Structures are given as structure tokens and as C-alpha cells.
Amino acid sequence: MSTSTREALLQILEAGLHSGFALEWQTPDPAGGARIWPGPALWAWARRLASHWRRLSLPQRPRVAVQLPNSPIYIATLLATWMLDGIFCPLPAWRGAQTVSAVDSLRPDLLIWHGLGRVHTRRQERRGEAPLDPEDLALMLWTSASMHAPRVFGLTHAALLWQVQSHLPRLALERDSLVRNCLPWTHVFAGVLELLPTLARGSSLRVAALGTFRQESFTHVFVVPRVAALLQDTQIGALAGGIVGGAPISAELARRLRGSALRVGYGQTEAGPGVCLGDPGDFRPAFLGRALVEVEQRAGTLHYRSPGQALGEW
């Protein structure tokens, strides 16, 4: 099953990358301006990375831990990891002891990070027994730690494929769509529901600081309410789709978004990125959207069963 679902997901992403996808990336140095990365260039870069990593004598199904900003190298390493049938483990932008602790707990075979203006790669020797990862495991993501210490949960290729196939028909993404990135891809919301469908559809994706957000034009956003509140009314009216989730939506913001093309969405790293999704423009107090699959809440506990659910905690 691992090979078939992994290859199916990669085929969908490859098709989108070669059908018009472009990454508009604002370099960390504002003076450097924006650079356009065509999808075929990103796919070719990923293949070169995968070929290079094969020469490092990595074990089968390697864990690849990365601490990278939203960038071309993030996409290339994600794809290269899956080309090797590896497990992609993106680390949030932590510093110091928290990062060291996370790396120690993950025990990655390859560690890639950005620092001092460049990308560093280090082959890690495994200590002790090899981790017994399920053969379809694709992605290991950290929780946001808003209520508890951060924890790691896994998603399979089958779950990611289901998420892409379930959300694409609902997002109104087209080849000429422009998605404005606002959240880190290390989190399940943007890393799955924004990045993967955008790649698969062959739409364009803009990565830039929020400083110019209110002056820009775009067709889609995947944002938390705090960022959605920055949207001007003219921008809201011009949107063709997107999701607002990750935190409660105030009555005032719900009023502004009502009737728009945006949808309310709900998910958890612990459960899965796409648990509930509302209809376009349906924003109400305490409304989380409608369950995409079987969801039940008993005594404040979410009971969730779905082909796209998280595999478990590591």
C-alpha cells in the first residue's frame, strides 16, 4: 500500500507542478525582491536532491528533519523525501534547547536547517534500534503547543491523498488562482490544506511577509482569524476561495466574512487537518463547519474517524 499511495500522491503533485504552478517567493532580504520558481524547476531540484541523498547511504525509509522557512527549498526537500519513500519531519521555528530536544526525540537520518544565510545538511547516525515506522507514514508534524507541551503526530500518504482529493473540489482553485501564504507550512493547516492542493492544482503561490498584505491582490487565503481580520473589504469581495480556521472567529469578523467565498474550517494536528468545513460565506458564532466524515463530540472530547485522520502520536 505504501508504494501505491505514495506514488499516487507524487503523481498528482508532479502533474500540478508541470501544469502551471509557480512559487512567487519574497527573499528574506527585502532588497532582493521576489523570485519566481516555476513548478518544473522545483520538481527537477527535488529529483537532484533525492539522487544526492541516495549516495549518502541513508537507511530505508529515512526520517528527514528540516527547520526551514516557507521557501523553494522547503518544497524541494518535501518532494525529495517522498521520492525516497522517506518521512518528512518539519520542525517549527524554535530555537536552542527546544530544537535540540525535538531532534533528539525524532532521531532523524538527515537534518536540514537554515542558518547564517545558508542551508546546512547533516547526515545523522542512528543511535539504538531503528524506529518502527508504519510503512505508509509520510509526514510527522508538531502540535502548536497552545494548551500542552508540543507533541508529534503522523500522517500517512493515504491520509494526505484523501485530504487533497476531498478539499480540491471545494476550494475553487484554478490554474490562474493566486494563493497568498500567511502561515508556516510546518503546521498542519497550511502545510497540508494550503500547500498540497495548491501544488496539485497547478495554481500560483505567493510567500511574502505580511507587511504588504493589505495592499495586495490574490484569489485565495488559508488563514487564522487574526490574519483574516487584516483583509480589507475589497479584498474579501475579490476572493474566490480559502479557509479561515485555527481559532474562534469573533462576531464582527463573522459579519464581515458572511457571504464571501471563504469557508470556516476546523482541524487538529492530533485528529487531522480537515475535520470540518463550512459552505462558502457561512460564518456564525461557534460554527466550526460541517463534518467531512464521521465526527462525534461527547463530553467535550472529539471522536473522529476518517481516511484523512492522523495516524497517532510519536
Short mmCIF file of N, CA and C in Angstrom, two decimals, residues 87-171:
data_model
loop_
_atom_site.label_atom_id
_atom_site.label_comp_id
_atom_site.label_asym_id
_atom_site.label_seq_id
_atom_site.Cartn_x
_atom_site.Cartn_y
_atom_site.Cartn_z
N ILE A 87 10.30 9.90 5.37
CA ILE A 87 9.31 10.54 6.24
C ILE A 87 9.76 11.98 6.48
N PHE A 88 8.94 12.92 6.09
CA PHE A 88 9.26 14.34 6.18
C PHE A 88 8.86 14.85 7.55
N CYS A 89 9.82 15.46 8.27
CA CYS A 89 9.61 15.89 9.65
C CYS A 89 9.97 17.38 9.79
N PRO A 90 9.06 18.29 9.45
CA PRO A 90 9.37 19.72 9.56
C PRO A 90 9.28 20.22 11.00
N LEU A 91 10.31 20.92 11.43
CA LEU A 91 10.35 21.48 12.78
C LEU A 91 9.90 22.93 12.76
N PRO A 92 9.08 23.35 13.72
CA PRO A 92 8.74 24.78 13.82
C PRO A 92 9.98 25.63 14.04
N ALA A 93 9.82 26.92 13.95
CA ALA A 93 10.96 27.85 14.08
C ALA A 93 11.34 28.05 15.53
N TRP A 94 11.64 26.94 16.21
CA TRP A 94 12.11 27.02 17.59
C TRP A 94 13.59 27.37 17.60
N ARG A 95 14.09 27.66 18.78
CA ARG A 95 15.50 27.98 18.95
C ARG A 95 16.05 27.23 20.16
N GLY A 96 17.35 26.98 20.11
CA GLY A 96 18.05 26.47 21.28
C GLY A 96 17.60 25.11 21.73
N ALA A 97 17.37 24.99 23.05
CA ALA A 97 17.13 23.70 23.67
C ALA A 97 15.89 23.00 23.12
N GLN A 98 14.87 23.76 22.74
CA GLN A 98 13.65 23.13 22.23
C GLN A 98 13.91 22.42 20.91
N THR A 99 14.72 23.03 20.05
CA THR A 99 15.07 22.39 18.79
C THR A 99 15.92 21.15 19.04
N VAL A 100 16.90 21.26 19.92
CA VAL A 100 17.77 20.12 20.24
C VAL A 100 16.95 18.96 20.77
N SER A 101 16.02 19.26 21.66
CA SER A 101 15.17 18.22 22.24
C SER A 101 14.31 17.56 21.17
N ALA A 102 13.77 18.37 20.25
CA ALA A 102 12.93 17.82 19.18
C ALA A 102 13.74 16.90 18.27
N VAL A 103 14.95 17.32 17.91
CA VAL A 103 15.80 16.49 17.05
C VAL A 103 16.16 15.19 17.76
N ASP A 104 16.47 15.27 19.05
CA ASP A 104 16.81 14.07 19.81
C ASP A 104 15.64 13.09 19.83
N SER A 105 14.43 13.62 19.97
CA SER A 105 13.27 12.72 20.04
C SER A 105 12.93 12.13 18.68
N LEU A 106 13.17 12.89 17.61
CA LEU A 106 12.86 12.39 16.26
C LEU A 106 13.88 11.37 15.77
N ARG A 107 15.14 11.53 16.17
CA ARG A 107 16.23 10.68 15.69
C ARG A 107 16.25 10.62 14.15
N PRO A 108 16.37 11.77 13.49
CA PRO A 108 16.34 11.77 12.02
C PRO A 108 17.62 11.20 11.43
N ASP A 109 17.51 10.75 10.21
CA ASP A 109 18.68 10.27 9.47
C ASP A 109 19.35 11.40 8.70
N LEU A 110 18.58 12.44 8.42
CA LEU A 110 19.10 13.60 7.72
C LEU A 110 18.50 14.84 8.36
N LEU A 111 19.36 15.82 8.65
CA LEU A 111 18.92 17.06 9.28
C LEU A 111 19.28 18.23 8.37
N ILE A 112 18.29 19.05 8.04
CA ILE A 112 18.49 20.18 7.13
C ILE A 112 17.94 21.42 7.80
N TRP A 113 18.74 22.48 7.86
CA TRP A 113 18.28 23.70 8.52
C TRP A 113 18.88 24.92 7.85
N HIS A 114 18.24 26.06 8.11
CA HIS A 114 18.70 27.33 7.56
C HIS A 114 19.30 28.15 8.68
N GLY A 115 20.50 28.65 8.47
CA GLY A 115 21.15 29.47 9.47
C GLY A 115 22.31 30.24 8.88
N LEU A 116 22.53 31.44 9.36
CA LEU A 116 23.63 32.28 8.90
C LEU A 116 23.58 32.48 7.38
N GLY A 117 22.37 32.62 6.86
CA GLY A 117 22.21 32.95 5.46
C GLY A 117 22.36 31.80 4.48
N ARG A 118 22.44 30.56 4.98
CA ARG A 118 22.57 29.44 4.05
C ARG A 118 21.89 28.20 4.62
N VAL A 119 21.73 27.21 3.76
CA VAL A 119 21.11 25.95 4.15
C VAL A 119 22.20 24.94 4.49
N HIS A 120 22.04 24.26 5.61
CA HIS A 120 23.00 23.26 6.07
C HIS A 120 22.36 21.88 6.04
N THR A 121 23.14 20.87 5.69
CA THR A 121 22.67 19.49 5.67
C THR A 121 23.64 18.62 6.45
N ARG A 122 23.10 17.77 7.32
CA ARG A 122 23.97 16.89 8.10
C ARG A 122 23.37 15.48 8.15
N ARG A 123 24.20 14.51 7.80
CA ARG A 123 23.81 13.10 7.91
C ARG A 123 23.91 12.70 9.37
N GLN A 124 22.85 12.15 9.92
CA GLN A 124 22.81 11.76 11.32
C GLN A 124 22.94 10.23 11.43
N GLU A 125 23.81 9.77 12.30
CA GLU A 125 23.92 8.34 12.54
C GLU A 125 22.86 7.91 13.55
N ARG A 126 22.16 6.85 13.22
CA ARG A 126 21.13 6.37 14.13
C ARG A 126 21.74 5.79 15.39
N ARG A 127 21.11 6.13 16.51
CA ARG A 127 21.53 5.57 17.79
C ARG A 127 20.47 4.59 18.27
N GLY A 128 20.90 3.39 18.63
CA GLY A 128 19.94 2.40 19.09
C GLY A 128 19.20 1.77 17.92
N GLU A 129 18.07 1.14 18.23
CA GLU A 129 17.30 0.44 17.22
C GLU A 129 16.60 1.43 16.28
N ALA A 130 16.43 1.00 15.05
CA ALA A 130 15.73 1.84 14.08
C ALA A 130 14.27 1.99 14.50
N PRO A 131 13.68 3.16 14.31
CA PRO A 131 12.27 3.35 14.68
C PRO A 131 11.37 2.47 13.83
N LEU A 132 10.34 1.93 14.45
CA LEU A 132 9.40 1.05 13.75
C LEU A 132 8.27 1.90 13.18
N ASP A 133 8.56 2.60 12.11
CA ASP A 133 7.56 3.47 11.49
C ASP A 133 6.64 2.66 10.58
N PRO A 134 5.34 2.93 10.62
CA PRO A 134 4.43 2.28 9.67
C PRO A 134 4.88 2.54 8.24
N GLU A 135 4.67 1.59 7.36
CA GLU A 135 5.27 1.69 6.03
C GLU A 135 4.64 2.78 5.17
N ASP A 136 3.46 3.27 5.52
CA ASP A 136 2.85 4.34 4.73
C ASP A 136 3.03 5.72 5.37
N LEU A 137 3.78 5.80 6.46
CA LEU A 137 3.97 7.09 7.14
C LEU A 137 4.68 8.06 6.20
N ALA A 138 4.12 9.27 6.07
CA ALA A 138 4.67 10.27 5.14
C ALA A 138 5.16 11.52 5.84
N LEU A 139 4.50 11.91 6.91
CA LEU A 139 4.70 13.24 7.49
C LEU A 139 4.57 13.16 9.00
N MET A 140 5.47 13.84 9.72
CA MET A 140 5.38 13.94 11.17
C MET A 140 5.36 15.42 11.53
N LEU A 141 4.27 15.86 12.17
CA LEU A 141 4.06 17.27 12.46
C LEU A 141 3.89 17.50 13.95
N TRP A 142 4.37 18.66 14.41
CA TRP A 142 4.26 19.03 15.81
C TRP A 142 2.98 19.82 16.05
N THR A 143 2.39 19.60 17.22
CA THR A 143 1.25 20.42 17.61
C THR A 143 1.72 21.84 17.92
N SER A 144 0.76 22.76 17.97
CA SER A 144 1.10 24.17 18.19
C SER A 144 1.45 24.47 19.64
N ALA A 145 1.18 23.54 20.54
CA ALA A 145 1.51 23.72 21.96
C ALA A 145 0.77 24.88 22.59
N SER A 146 -0.45 25.15 22.10
CA SER A 146 -1.24 26.25 22.68
C SER A 146 -1.78 25.89 24.05
N MET A 147 -1.98 24.59 24.31
CA MET A 147 -2.53 24.17 25.60
C MET A 147 -1.62 23.19 26.32
N HIS A 148 -0.79 22.45 25.59
CA HIS A 148 0.07 21.44 26.19
C HIS A 148 1.47 21.56 25.58
N ALA A 149 2.40 20.81 26.14
CA ALA A 149 3.73 20.74 25.53
C ALA A 149 3.59 20.18 24.12
N PRO A 150 4.43 20.62 23.18
CA PRO A 150 4.29 20.15 21.80
C PRO A 150 4.46 18.64 21.69
N ARG A 151 3.65 18.04 20.83
CA ARG A 151 3.69 16.60 20.59
C ARG A 151 3.73 16.35 19.09
N VAL A 152 4.16 15.17 18.71
CA VAL A 152 4.33 14.82 17.30
C VAL A 152 3.27 13.80 16.88
N PHE A 153 2.62 14.09 15.75
CA PHE A 153 1.63 13.17 15.20
C PHE A 153 1.96 12.89 13.74
N GLY A 154 1.62 11.70 13.29
CA GLY A 154 1.95 11.29 11.93
C GLY A 154 0.75 11.29 11.00
N LEU A 155 1.02 11.49 9.73
CA LEU A 155 0.01 11.38 8.67
C LEU A 155 0.58 10.47 7.58
N THR A 156 -0.25 9.60 7.05
CA THR A 156 0.18 8.69 6.01
C THR A 156 0.00 9.31 4.63
N HIS A 157 0.63 8.69 3.63
CA HIS A 157 0.40 9.13 2.25
C HIS A 157 -1.08 8.99 1.90
N ALA A 158 -1.71 7.92 2.37
CA ALA A 158 -3.13 7.71 2.08
C ALA A 158 -3.98 8.82 2.67
N ALA A 159 -3.65 9.25 3.90
CA ALA A 159 -4.40 10.33 4.53
C ALA A 159 -4.21 11.64 3.78
N LEU A 160 -2.98 11.92 3.37
CA LEU A 160 -2.71 13.16 2.63
C LEU A 160 -3.40 13.15 1.28
N LEU A 161 -3.39 12.00 0.62
CA LEU A 161 -4.06 11.88 -0.67
C LEU A 161 -5.56 12.13 -0.50
N TRP A 162 -6.15 11.59 0.55
CA TRP A 162 -7.57 11.81 0.81
C TRP A 162 -7.85 13.28 1.08
N GLN A 163 -6.99 13.93 1.85
CA GLN A 163 -7.18 15.35 2.15
C GLN A 163 -7.15 16.19 0.87
N VAL A 164 -6.19 15.91 0.00
CA VAL A 164 -6.09 16.65 -1.26
C VAL A 164 -7.33 16.42 -2.12
N GLN A 165 -7.70 15.16 -2.29
CA GLN A 165 -8.84 14.83 -3.15
C GLN A 165 -10.16 15.32 -2.58
N SER A 166 -10.27 15.40 -1.25
CA SER A 166 -11.51 15.86 -0.63
C SER A 166 -11.65 17.37 -0.68
N HIS A 167 -10.53 18.08 -0.56
CA HIS A 167 -10.60 19.54 -0.48
C HIS A 167 -10.54 20.23 -1.85
N LEU A 168 -9.86 19.64 -2.81
CA LEU A 168 -9.72 20.32 -4.11
C LEU A 168 -11.06 20.72 -4.73
N PRO A 169 -12.07 19.85 -4.74
CA PRO A 169 -13.34 20.27 -5.36
C PRO A 169 -14.04 21.39 -4.60
N ARG A 170 -13.67 21.61 -3.34
CA ARG A 170 -14.35 22.59 -2.50
C ARG A 170 -13.62 23.93 -2.44
N LEU A 171 -12.41 24.00 -2.94
CA LEU A 171 -11.59 25.20 -2.75
C LEU A 171 -11.63 26.17 -3.93
#
